[in-house]
Amino acid sequence: MNIHEYQAKALLQPYGVPVPKGAVVFSAQEALDVANTLTAPFVVKAQIHAGGRGKGGGVKLVQTSAQVKEAASKMLGMTLVTPQTGPEGRLVSKVYVEEGCAIAHEFYLSLLVDRATARLTFLASREGGMDIEEVASDRILKVAIDPVTGFQPFHGRKLAEGLGLTGSQVNAFAKIVRGVYEAFMALDASLIEMNPFVVTPSGDFVALDVKMSFDESALYRHPDICALRDLAEEDPMEVTASEDELSYIKLHGNIGCMVNGAGLAMATLDIITLYGGEPANFLDLGGGADQARVTKAFKIILSDKAVNGVFVNIFGGIMRCDIIAEGIVDAVKTVNMTIPLVVRLEGTNVDLGKEIFAKSGLPIIAVDGFAAAAQRIVQEVA
Ligand code: GDP
Ligand code: MN
């Protein structure tokens, strides 16, 4: 789960991470009121769950509170397109107004889970600012934390020295880095990224931009973090799916996929791609799906306008194929489906399942075998 910049800054501040003073607002008038309580210059920042806002006009540095009002009124309601939003952009419904900060140097600093080493790892670079993706990997310092020892003071010093800091800045920086680590652990984060993390002309550090994500499996321990979820920033179909405990991720193709089990779902995406098709989604029905859930899953798949064929690939282990077949027949009738549907069923009561399809009178294309079924749906949508 991702949160907004203003929320991440508020979460990190108690851990000793310095952030500018500011407040989130929903109207131009509120922006003006907030600016009147802050010291100029000001920064007005669109709050959307995507980076690259600076490039799309979502970050404005201004000198007077009147200009804050003007910038906020332009930003609120605009569809902000950045290199990370895709061409459709994101609607801006709130902006963050904060005190501007003079910048001597912009660093990049993040803490994330490095899957290759299975360790929390700090990444730091002197080349912070907008395009960290473009920075060569040998310009990025990596410091991994051994889970047995946890964070140690030398980790902080190593990062500080690697960034070329000297004197009292080394300890000041190391203290902030420790705070970032403590916040990460205490809040069950999966990513804390500060870009830029700046040093001011007077030598102070400030996290000017913060991105934070959380481990969803641990959210049950953090009701206050769950409350920061902004459903308006998420794909509406993914939100509906998660309400029914369906794992649904929208992809960019035209073949809707309904599968049980995450492994089979991944294999299904692979095999469709292998035969030249393009999956429209990942959808894992889960183990104990009943008829109602199958219907719900169909509705979600079909509500994606890009879908012009559906591939159902089910292995009935715990779940019986006849129950699935009834669910599919029921769903096809309820949603009044008009596009091709290829079904491959295998496992418990598979013959009963096929009989149910045959008797339904619906144009369901039942195909035996994973490869043959995948090839068939690719043909059908071609
Ligand atoms: P992003 O483009 O979505 O990553 O948004 P950022 O918050 O990183 O802002 C983009 C850029 O705007 C930063 O890299 C800074 O150069 C600049 N910026 C943001 N806040 C301030 C500020 O307080 N003062 C100054 N001078 N520049 C700022
Ligand atoms: Mn940034």
Short mmCIF file of C-alpha atoms and ligand atoms in Angstrom, two decimals:
data_model
loop_
_atom_site.label_atom_id
_atom_site.label_comp_id
_atom_site.label_asym_id
_atom_site.label_seq_id
_atom_site.Cartn_x
_atom_site.Cartn_y
_atom_site.Cartn_z
CA MET A 1 0.00 0.00 0.00
CA ASN A 2 1.23 3.47 -0.90
CA ILE A 3 0.51 6.73 0.89
CA HIS A 4 0.86 10.39 0.00
CA GLU A 5 3.96 12.49 0.51
CA TYR A 6 2.33 14.62 3.23
CA GLN A 7 1.35 11.49 5.16
CA ALA A 8 4.82 9.98 4.86
CA LYS A 9 6.42 13.18 6.12
CA ALA A 10 4.11 13.26 9.14
CA LEU A 11 4.95 9.62 9.93
CA LEU A 12 8.71 10.09 9.67
CA GLN A 13 9.05 13.33 11.60
CA PRO A 14 8.65 11.73 15.07
CA TYR A 15 11.58 9.45 14.18
CA GLY A 16 13.88 12.44 13.83
CA VAL A 17 13.66 12.86 10.07
CA PRO A 18 13.65 16.63 9.38
CA VAL A 19 10.87 17.75 7.03
CA PRO A 20 9.65 21.23 6.07
CA LYS A 21 6.67 22.72 7.89
CA GLY A 22 3.47 22.38 5.94
CA ALA A 23 -0.15 21.29 5.70
CA VAL A 24 -2.37 19.51 3.22
CA VAL A 25 -5.27 21.51 1.76
CA PHE A 26 -8.25 20.86 -0.45
CA SER A 27 -9.05 24.40 -1.67
CA ALA A 28 -7.21 27.51 -2.82
CA GLN A 29 -8.58 29.50 0.12
CA GLU A 30 -7.22 26.94 2.59
CA ALA A 31 -3.88 27.10 0.77
CA LEU A 32 -3.78 30.85 1.35
CA ASP A 33 -4.69 30.43 5.04
CA VAL A 34 -1.91 27.88 5.53
CA ALA A 35 0.64 30.03 3.69
CA ASN A 36 -0.17 32.90 6.05
CA THR A 37 1.02 30.76 8.98
CA LEU A 38 4.30 29.79 7.23
CA THR A 39 7.46 31.67 6.29
CA ALA A 40 8.15 32.48 2.61
CA PRO A 41 9.18 31.16 0.15
CA PHE A 42 6.59 28.41 -0.30
CA VAL A 43 6.26 25.19 -2.24
CA VAL A 44 2.90 23.96 -3.51
CA LYS A 45 2.89 20.25 -4.31
CA ALA A 46 0.19 18.10 -5.93
CA GLN A 47 -0.54 15.04 -3.79
CA ILE A 48 -0.92 12.03 -6.05
CA HIS A 49 0.52 8.53 -5.74
CA ALA A 50 3.05 9.05 -8.50
CA GLY A 51 6.42 10.69 -8.77
CA GLY A 52 7.87 12.92 -11.43
CA ARG A 53 5.47 15.69 -10.39
CA GLY A 54 8.17 18.31 -10.81
CA LYS A 55 8.27 17.56 -14.54
CA GLY A 56 4.51 17.71 -15.00
CA GLY A 57 3.86 21.02 -13.26
CA GLY A 58 2.90 19.46 -9.92
CA VAL A 59 5.58 21.23 -7.85
CA LYS A 60 5.66 25.04 -7.74
CA LEU A 61 8.08 27.19 -5.81
CA VAL A 62 6.57 30.65 -5.12
CA GLN A 63 7.40 33.77 -3.10
CA THR A 64 4.12 35.14 -1.74
CA SER A 65 1.00 33.70 -0.15
CA ALA A 66 -1.09 35.19 -2.97
CA GLN A 67 0.98 33.12 -5.40
CA VAL A 68 0.37 30.05 -3.22
CA LYS A 69 -3.35 30.59 -3.65
CA GLU A 70 -2.95 31.01 -7.39
CA ALA A 71 -0.76 27.90 -7.76
CA ALA A 72 -3.12 25.81 -5.62
CA SER A 73 -6.15 26.93 -7.58
CA LYS A 74 -4.44 25.92 -10.84
CA MET A 75 -3.34 22.55 -9.48
CA LEU A 76 -6.55 21.51 -7.75
CA GLY A 77 -8.81 19.79 -10.24
CA MET A 78 -6.13 19.44 -12.89
CA THR A 79 -5.23 16.11 -14.43
CA LEU A 80 -1.54 15.85 -13.76
CA VAL A 81 0.47 13.85 -16.27
CA THR A 82 3.97 12.83 -15.18
CA PRO A 83 6.40 10.21 -16.50
CA GLN A 84 4.93 7.86 -13.85
CA THR A 85 1.18 8.39 -14.27
CA GLY A 86 0.81 7.14 -17.83
CA PRO A 87 -0.83 9.34 -20.48
CA GLU A 88 -4.20 9.32 -18.66
CA GLY A 89 -2.71 11.26 -15.71
CA ARG A 90 -4.16 11.64 -12.22
CA LEU A 91 -6.76 14.02 -10.90
CA VAL A 92 -5.32 16.33 -8.25
CA SER A 93 -7.75 16.73 -5.36
CA LYS A 94 -5.35 17.88 -2.64
CA VAL A 95 -2.15 19.86 -2.49
CA TYR A 96 0.53 20.20 0.13
CA VAL A 97 1.69 23.69 1.04
CA GLU A 98 5.04 23.85 2.76
CA GLU A 99 7.91 26.18 3.54
CA GLY A 100 10.41 26.28 0.71
CA CYS A 101 13.92 25.31 1.44
CA ALA A 102 17.20 26.57 -0.02
CA ILE A 103 19.19 23.73 -1.55
CA ALA A 104 22.98 23.37 -1.53
CA HIS A 105 22.92 19.78 -2.73
CA GLU A 106 20.33 17.12 -3.57
CA PHE A 107 20.97 13.53 -2.44
CA TYR A 108 19.04 10.34 -2.96
CA LEU A 109 18.40 8.16 0.08
CA SER A 110 16.17 5.11 0.41
CA LEU A 111 15.65 2.03 2.52
CA LEU A 112 14.08 -1.00 0.89
CA VAL A 113 13.99 -4.77 0.92
CA ASP A 114 16.67 -6.12 -1.39
CA ARG A 115 15.20 -9.38 -2.64
CA ALA A 116 18.54 -10.66 -3.92
CA THR A 117 20.15 -10.57 -0.47
CA ALA A 118 16.91 -10.74 1.58
CA ARG A 119 18.13 -7.77 3.62
CA LEU A 120 16.95 -4.30 4.33
CA THR A 121 19.28 -2.15 2.28
CA PHE A 122 19.99 1.55 2.19
CA LEU A 123 20.64 3.09 -1.21
CA ALA A 124 22.27 6.49 -1.32
CA SER A 125 23.64 8.71 -4.04
CA ARG A 126 25.08 12.17 -4.43
CA GLU A 127 23.12 12.36 -7.68
CA GLY A 128 19.67 12.88 -6.20
CA GLY A 129 16.87 15.00 -7.60
CA MET A 130 14.57 13.91 -10.35
CA ASP A 131 16.02 11.00 -12.31
CA ILE A 132 17.48 8.38 -9.99
CA GLU A 133 16.59 5.67 -12.57
CA GLU A 134 19.13 7.26 -14.93
CA VAL A 135 22.01 7.25 -12.44
CA ALA A 136 24.62 4.55 -13.13
CA SER A 137 24.61 1.81 -10.50
CA ASP A 138 28.25 2.43 -9.59
CA ARG A 139 27.18 5.93 -8.47
CA ILE A 140 24.75 4.42 -5.96
CA LEU A 141 26.04 3.32 -2.59
CA LYS A 142 24.44 0.20 -1.07
CA VAL A 143 24.55 -0.63 2.63
CA ALA A 144 22.80 -3.84 3.68
CA ILE A 145 21.66 -4.42 7.27
CA ASP A 146 22.29 -7.86 8.71
CA PRO A 147 18.98 -8.93 10.32
CA VAL A 148 20.88 -10.57 13.19
CA THR A 149 22.57 -7.35 14.33
CA GLY A 150 19.97 -4.88 13.10
CA PHE A 151 21.03 -1.30 12.50
CA GLN A 152 24.46 -0.41 13.89
CA PRO A 153 26.11 3.02 14.15
CA PHE A 154 28.70 2.07 11.53
CA HIS A 155 25.94 1.68 8.93
CA GLY A 156 25.10 5.35 9.33
CA ARG A 157 28.75 6.44 9.20
CA LYS A 158 29.40 4.33 6.12
CA LEU A 159 26.50 6.00 4.31
CA ALA A 160 27.54 9.48 5.44
CA GLU A 161 31.15 8.99 4.41
CA GLY A 162 30.11 7.36 1.13
CA LEU A 163 28.18 10.53 0.34
CA GLY A 164 31.28 12.61 1.03
CA LEU A 165 30.01 14.17 4.26
CA THR A 166 32.54 15.30 6.85
CA GLY A 167 32.77 16.76 10.34
CA SER A 168 29.60 17.15 12.40
CA GLN A 169 27.46 16.28 9.36
CA VAL A 170 28.52 12.64 9.65
CA ASN A 171 26.83 12.15 13.01
CA ALA A 172 23.84 14.31 12.14
CA PHE A 173 23.26 12.24 8.99
CA ALA A 174 23.84 8.93 10.78
CA LYS A 175 21.20 9.87 13.34
CA ILE A 176 18.63 10.54 10.63
CA VAL A 177 19.47 7.28 8.91
CA ARG A 178 18.89 5.43 12.19
CA GLY A 179 15.50 7.16 12.49
CA VAL A 180 14.57 6.02 8.99
CA TYR A 181 15.48 2.45 9.90
CA GLU A 182 13.49 2.59 13.15
CA ALA A 183 10.46 3.96 11.34
CA PHE A 184 10.73 1.26 8.68
CA MET A 185 10.76 -1.51 11.28
CA ALA A 186 8.14 -0.05 13.61
CA LEU A 187 5.68 0.73 10.82
CA ASP A 188 6.27 -2.44 8.75
CA ALA A 189 7.20 -0.39 5.72
CA SER A 190 8.36 -1.94 2.47
CA LEU A 191 9.95 1.23 1.09
CA ILE A 192 11.02 4.63 2.35
CA GLU A 193 12.47 6.80 -0.40
CA MET A 194 13.66 10.37 -0.04
CA ASN A 195 14.45 12.09 -3.30
CA PRO A 196 15.70 14.67 -2.94
CA PHE A 197 17.13 14.49 0.54
CA VAL A 198 18.87 17.85 0.65
CA VAL A 199 21.54 19.68 2.52
CA THR A 200 20.83 23.39 2.94
CA PRO A 201 23.45 26.16 2.50
CA SER A 202 23.74 26.28 6.31
CA GLY A 203 24.56 22.55 6.37
CA ASP A 204 21.24 21.16 7.66
CA PHE A 205 19.52 18.11 6.23
CA VAL A 206 15.91 18.10 5.05
CA ALA A 207 13.83 15.35 3.44
CA LEU A 208 12.15 17.39 0.70
CA ASP A 209 10.27 14.56 -0.94
CA VAL A 210 9.27 11.29 0.71
CA LYS A 211 7.64 8.22 -0.74
CA MET A 212 6.55 5.42 1.54
CA SER A 213 4.99 2.00 0.94
CA PHE A 214 3.85 -0.66 3.38
CA ASP A 215 3.87 -4.43 3.61
CA GLU A 216 0.19 -5.29 3.14
CA SER A 217 0.51 -8.54 5.08
CA ALA A 218 1.39 -6.52 8.17
CA LEU A 219 -1.31 -3.86 7.85
CA TYR A 220 -3.57 -5.63 10.32
CA ARG A 221 -1.12 -4.50 13.01
CA HIS A 222 -1.48 -0.84 12.01
CA PRO A 223 -5.06 0.42 11.90
CA ASP A 224 -3.80 4.01 11.85
CA ILE A 225 -1.74 3.33 8.72
CA CYS A 226 -4.70 1.54 7.08
CA ALA A 227 -6.65 4.73 7.64
CA LEU A 228 -4.16 6.56 5.38
CA ARG A 229 -5.18 4.47 2.39
CA ASP A 230 -6.52 6.66 -0.43
CA LEU A 231 -8.85 4.55 -2.56
CA ALA A 232 -9.14 7.35 -5.12
CA GLU A 233 -5.51 6.65 -6.04
CA GLU A 234 -6.07 2.95 -6.70
CA ASP A 235 -7.53 1.13 -9.68
CA PRO A 236 -11.31 0.93 -8.93
CA MET A 237 -11.51 -2.68 -10.12
CA GLU A 238 -8.62 -3.69 -7.88
CA VAL A 239 -10.40 -2.06 -4.95
CA THR A 240 -13.66 -3.96 -5.66
CA ALA A 241 -11.73 -7.20 -6.03
CA SER A 242 -9.91 -6.78 -2.74
CA GLU A 243 -13.24 -6.31 -0.95
CA ASP A 244 -14.08 -9.88 -2.00
CA GLU A 245 -10.61 -11.18 -1.26
CA LEU A 246 -9.92 -11.77 -4.92
CA SER A 247 -6.36 -10.98 -5.99
CA TYR A 248 -6.84 -8.90 -9.12
CA ILE A 249 -4.22 -6.87 -10.91
CA LYS A 250 -5.06 -5.07 -14.13
CA LEU A 251 -2.62 -5.56 -17.00
CA HIS A 252 -2.58 -4.07 -20.48
CA GLY A 253 -3.79 -6.84 -22.81
CA ASN A 254 -7.20 -8.05 -24.04
CA ILE A 255 -7.50 -11.63 -22.70
CA GLY A 256 -9.29 -11.71 -19.35
CA CYS A 257 -7.96 -14.50 -17.13
CA MET A 258 -9.72 -16.30 -14.31
CA VAL A 259 -7.50 -18.75 -12.50
CA ASN A 260 -7.24 -20.38 -9.09
CA GLY A 261 -3.91 -20.27 -7.33
CA ALA A 262 -1.21 -17.64 -7.76
CA GLY A 263 1.26 -20.07 -9.34
CA LEU A 264 -1.22 -21.26 -11.95
CA ALA A 265 -2.19 -17.64 -12.59
CA MET A 266 1.44 -16.69 -13.28
CA ALA A 267 1.88 -19.71 -15.54
CA THR A 268 -1.31 -18.75 -17.39
CA LEU A 269 0.01 -15.25 -18.08
CA ASP A 270 3.26 -16.77 -19.33
CA ILE A 271 1.65 -19.26 -21.66
CA ILE A 272 -0.76 -16.73 -23.15
CA THR A 273 2.22 -14.48 -23.84
CA LEU A 274 4.17 -17.42 -25.28
CA TYR A 275 1.44 -18.00 -27.86
CA GLY A 276 1.40 -14.34 -28.84
CA GLY A 277 -1.57 -13.18 -26.75
CA GLU A 278 -1.71 -10.44 -24.14
CA PRO A 279 -3.33 -10.99 -20.75
CA ALA A 280 -5.67 -8.25 -19.50
CA ASN A 281 -5.27 -9.12 -15.85
CA PHE A 282 -3.98 -11.38 -13.16
CA LEU A 283 -6.82 -12.89 -11.18
CA ASP A 284 -6.51 -15.48 -8.47
CA LEU A 285 -9.88 -16.76 -7.27
CA GLY A 286 -8.27 -18.28 -4.22
CA GLY A 287 -8.84 -21.73 -2.79
CA GLY A 288 -12.39 -21.69 -1.47
CA ALA A 289 -14.19 -19.80 -4.21
CA ASP A 290 -17.93 -20.41 -4.45
CA GLN A 291 -20.42 -19.60 -7.16
CA ALA A 292 -20.92 -16.04 -5.96
CA ARG A 293 -17.23 -15.33 -6.08
CA VAL A 294 -16.88 -16.77 -9.57
CA THR A 295 -19.71 -14.47 -10.71
CA LYS A 296 -18.07 -11.49 -9.02
CA ALA A 297 -14.74 -12.33 -10.67
CA PHE A 298 -16.43 -12.51 -14.09
CA LYS A 299 -18.04 -9.13 -13.57
CA ILE A 300 -14.72 -7.59 -12.63
CA ILE A 301 -12.97 -9.08 -15.66
CA LEU A 302 -15.74 -7.98 -18.04
CA SER A 303 -15.93 -4.46 -16.65
CA ASP A 304 -12.53 -3.92 -18.27
CA LYS A 305 -13.46 -2.55 -21.71
CA ALA A 306 -10.21 -3.82 -23.20
CA VAL A 307 -11.23 -7.46 -22.65
CA ASN A 308 -12.47 -9.25 -25.79
CA GLY A 309 -12.05 -12.84 -24.71
CA VAL A 310 -11.89 -14.74 -21.42
CA PHE A 311 -9.74 -17.69 -20.48
CA VAL A 312 -10.74 -19.70 -17.43
CA ASN A 313 -8.01 -22.06 -16.25
CA ILE A 314 -8.94 -23.99 -13.13
CA PHE A 315 -7.35 -26.84 -11.34
CA GLY A 316 -9.95 -28.36 -9.04
CA GLY A 317 -8.15 -29.67 -6.04
CA ILE A 318 -9.85 -28.42 -2.92
CA MET A 319 -12.41 -26.84 -5.20
CA ARG A 320 -14.54 -29.24 -7.23
CA CYS A 321 -14.83 -28.72 -10.99
CA ASP A 322 -18.62 -29.15 -10.97
CA ILE A 323 -19.01 -26.27 -8.51
CA ILE A 324 -16.78 -24.12 -10.68
CA ALA A 325 -18.69 -25.10 -13.80
CA GLU A 326 -21.99 -24.15 -12.18
CA GLY A 327 -20.46 -20.85 -11.14
CA ILE A 328 -19.27 -20.17 -14.67
CA VAL A 329 -22.60 -21.06 -16.28
CA ASP A 330 -24.42 -18.92 -13.76
CA ALA A 331 -22.03 -16.02 -14.24
CA VAL A 332 -22.20 -16.16 -18.04
CA LYS A 333 -26.00 -15.99 -17.85
CA THR A 334 -26.05 -13.19 -15.26
CA VAL A 335 -23.55 -10.95 -17.00
CA ASN A 336 -24.91 -11.75 -20.44
CA MET A 337 -21.51 -12.42 -21.91
CA THR A 338 -21.04 -11.96 -25.65
CA ILE A 339 -17.29 -12.48 -26.13
CA PRO A 340 -15.51 -15.85 -26.55
CA LEU A 341 -14.94 -17.90 -23.44
CA VAL A 342 -12.40 -20.72 -23.36
CA VAL A 343 -12.41 -22.96 -20.32
CA ARG A 344 -9.87 -25.51 -19.26
CA LEU A 345 -10.85 -27.55 -16.23
CA GLU A 346 -8.79 -30.24 -14.60
CA GLY A 347 -9.07 -32.15 -11.35
CA THR A 348 -11.81 -33.38 -9.03
CA ASN A 349 -15.16 -34.05 -10.78
CA VAL A 350 -13.88 -32.73 -14.09
CA ASP A 351 -16.30 -34.93 -16.07
CA LEU A 352 -19.27 -33.60 -14.13
CA GLY A 353 -18.02 -30.11 -14.84
CA LYS A 354 -17.84 -30.72 -18.58
CA GLU A 355 -21.32 -32.20 -18.56
CA ILE A 356 -22.66 -29.02 -16.95
CA PHE A 357 -21.10 -26.94 -19.77
CA ALA A 358 -22.50 -29.24 -22.45
CA LYS A 359 -26.02 -29.12 -20.97
CA SER A 360 -25.99 -25.35 -20.47
CA GLY A 361 -26.45 -24.60 -24.17
CA LEU A 362 -24.03 -21.69 -23.79
CA PRO A 363 -21.20 -21.13 -26.29
CA ILE A 364 -18.54 -22.13 -23.79
CA ILE A 365 -15.45 -23.53 -25.50
CA ALA A 366 -14.13 -26.30 -23.26
CA VAL A 367 -10.61 -27.36 -24.21
CA ASP A 368 -8.46 -30.08 -22.63
CA GLY A 369 -4.85 -29.30 -21.87
CA PHE A 370 -3.20 -26.09 -20.74
CA ALA A 371 -1.29 -25.36 -23.98
CA ALA A 372 -4.17 -26.17 -26.33
CA ALA A 373 -6.59 -24.02 -24.32
CA ALA A 374 -4.21 -21.07 -24.25
CA GLN A 375 -3.64 -21.32 -28.01
CA ARG A 376 -7.37 -21.42 -28.56
CA ILE A 377 -8.15 -18.22 -26.65
CA VAL A 378 -5.30 -16.44 -28.43
CA GLN A 379 -6.88 -17.54 -31.76
CA GLU A 380 -10.35 -16.49 -30.64
CA VAL A 381 -9.36 -12.89 -29.87
CA ALA A 382 -7.03 -12.48 -32.83
P1 GDP B 1 8.71 14.70 -7.71
O1 GDP B 1 9.08 15.38 -9.01
O2 GDP B 1 7.33 14.12 -7.74
O3 GDP B 1 9.74 13.71 -7.28
O4 GDP B 1 8.63 15.86 -6.60
P2 GDP B 1 9.76 16.46 -5.63
O5 GDP B 1 9.14 16.76 -4.34
O6 GDP B 1 10.98 15.61 -5.60
O7 GDP B 1 10.10 17.87 -6.30
C1 GDP B 1 10.80 17.96 -7.53
C2 GDP B 1 11.91 18.99 -7.42
O8 GDP B 1 11.40 20.24 -7.01
C3 GDP B 1 12.99 18.64 -6.40
O9 GDP B 1 13.96 17.78 -6.91
C4 GDP B 1 13.54 20.01 -6.06
O10 GDP B 1 14.58 20.35 -6.97
C5 GDP B 1 12.38 20.95 -6.28
N1 GDP B 1 11.84 21.35 -4.95
C6 GDP B 1 10.94 20.71 -4.18
N2 GDP B 1 10.79 21.35 -2.99
C7 GDP B 1 11.62 22.42 -3.02
C8 GDP B 1 11.97 23.46 -2.10
O11 GDP B 1 11.47 23.57 -0.98
N3 GDP B 1 12.90 24.38 -2.52
C9 GDP B 1 13.48 24.32 -3.73
N4 GDP B 1 14.39 25.24 -4.05
N5 GDP B 1 13.20 23.35 -4.61
C10 GDP B 1 12.30 22.42 -4.27
MN MN B 2 11.07 13.47 -5.80
#
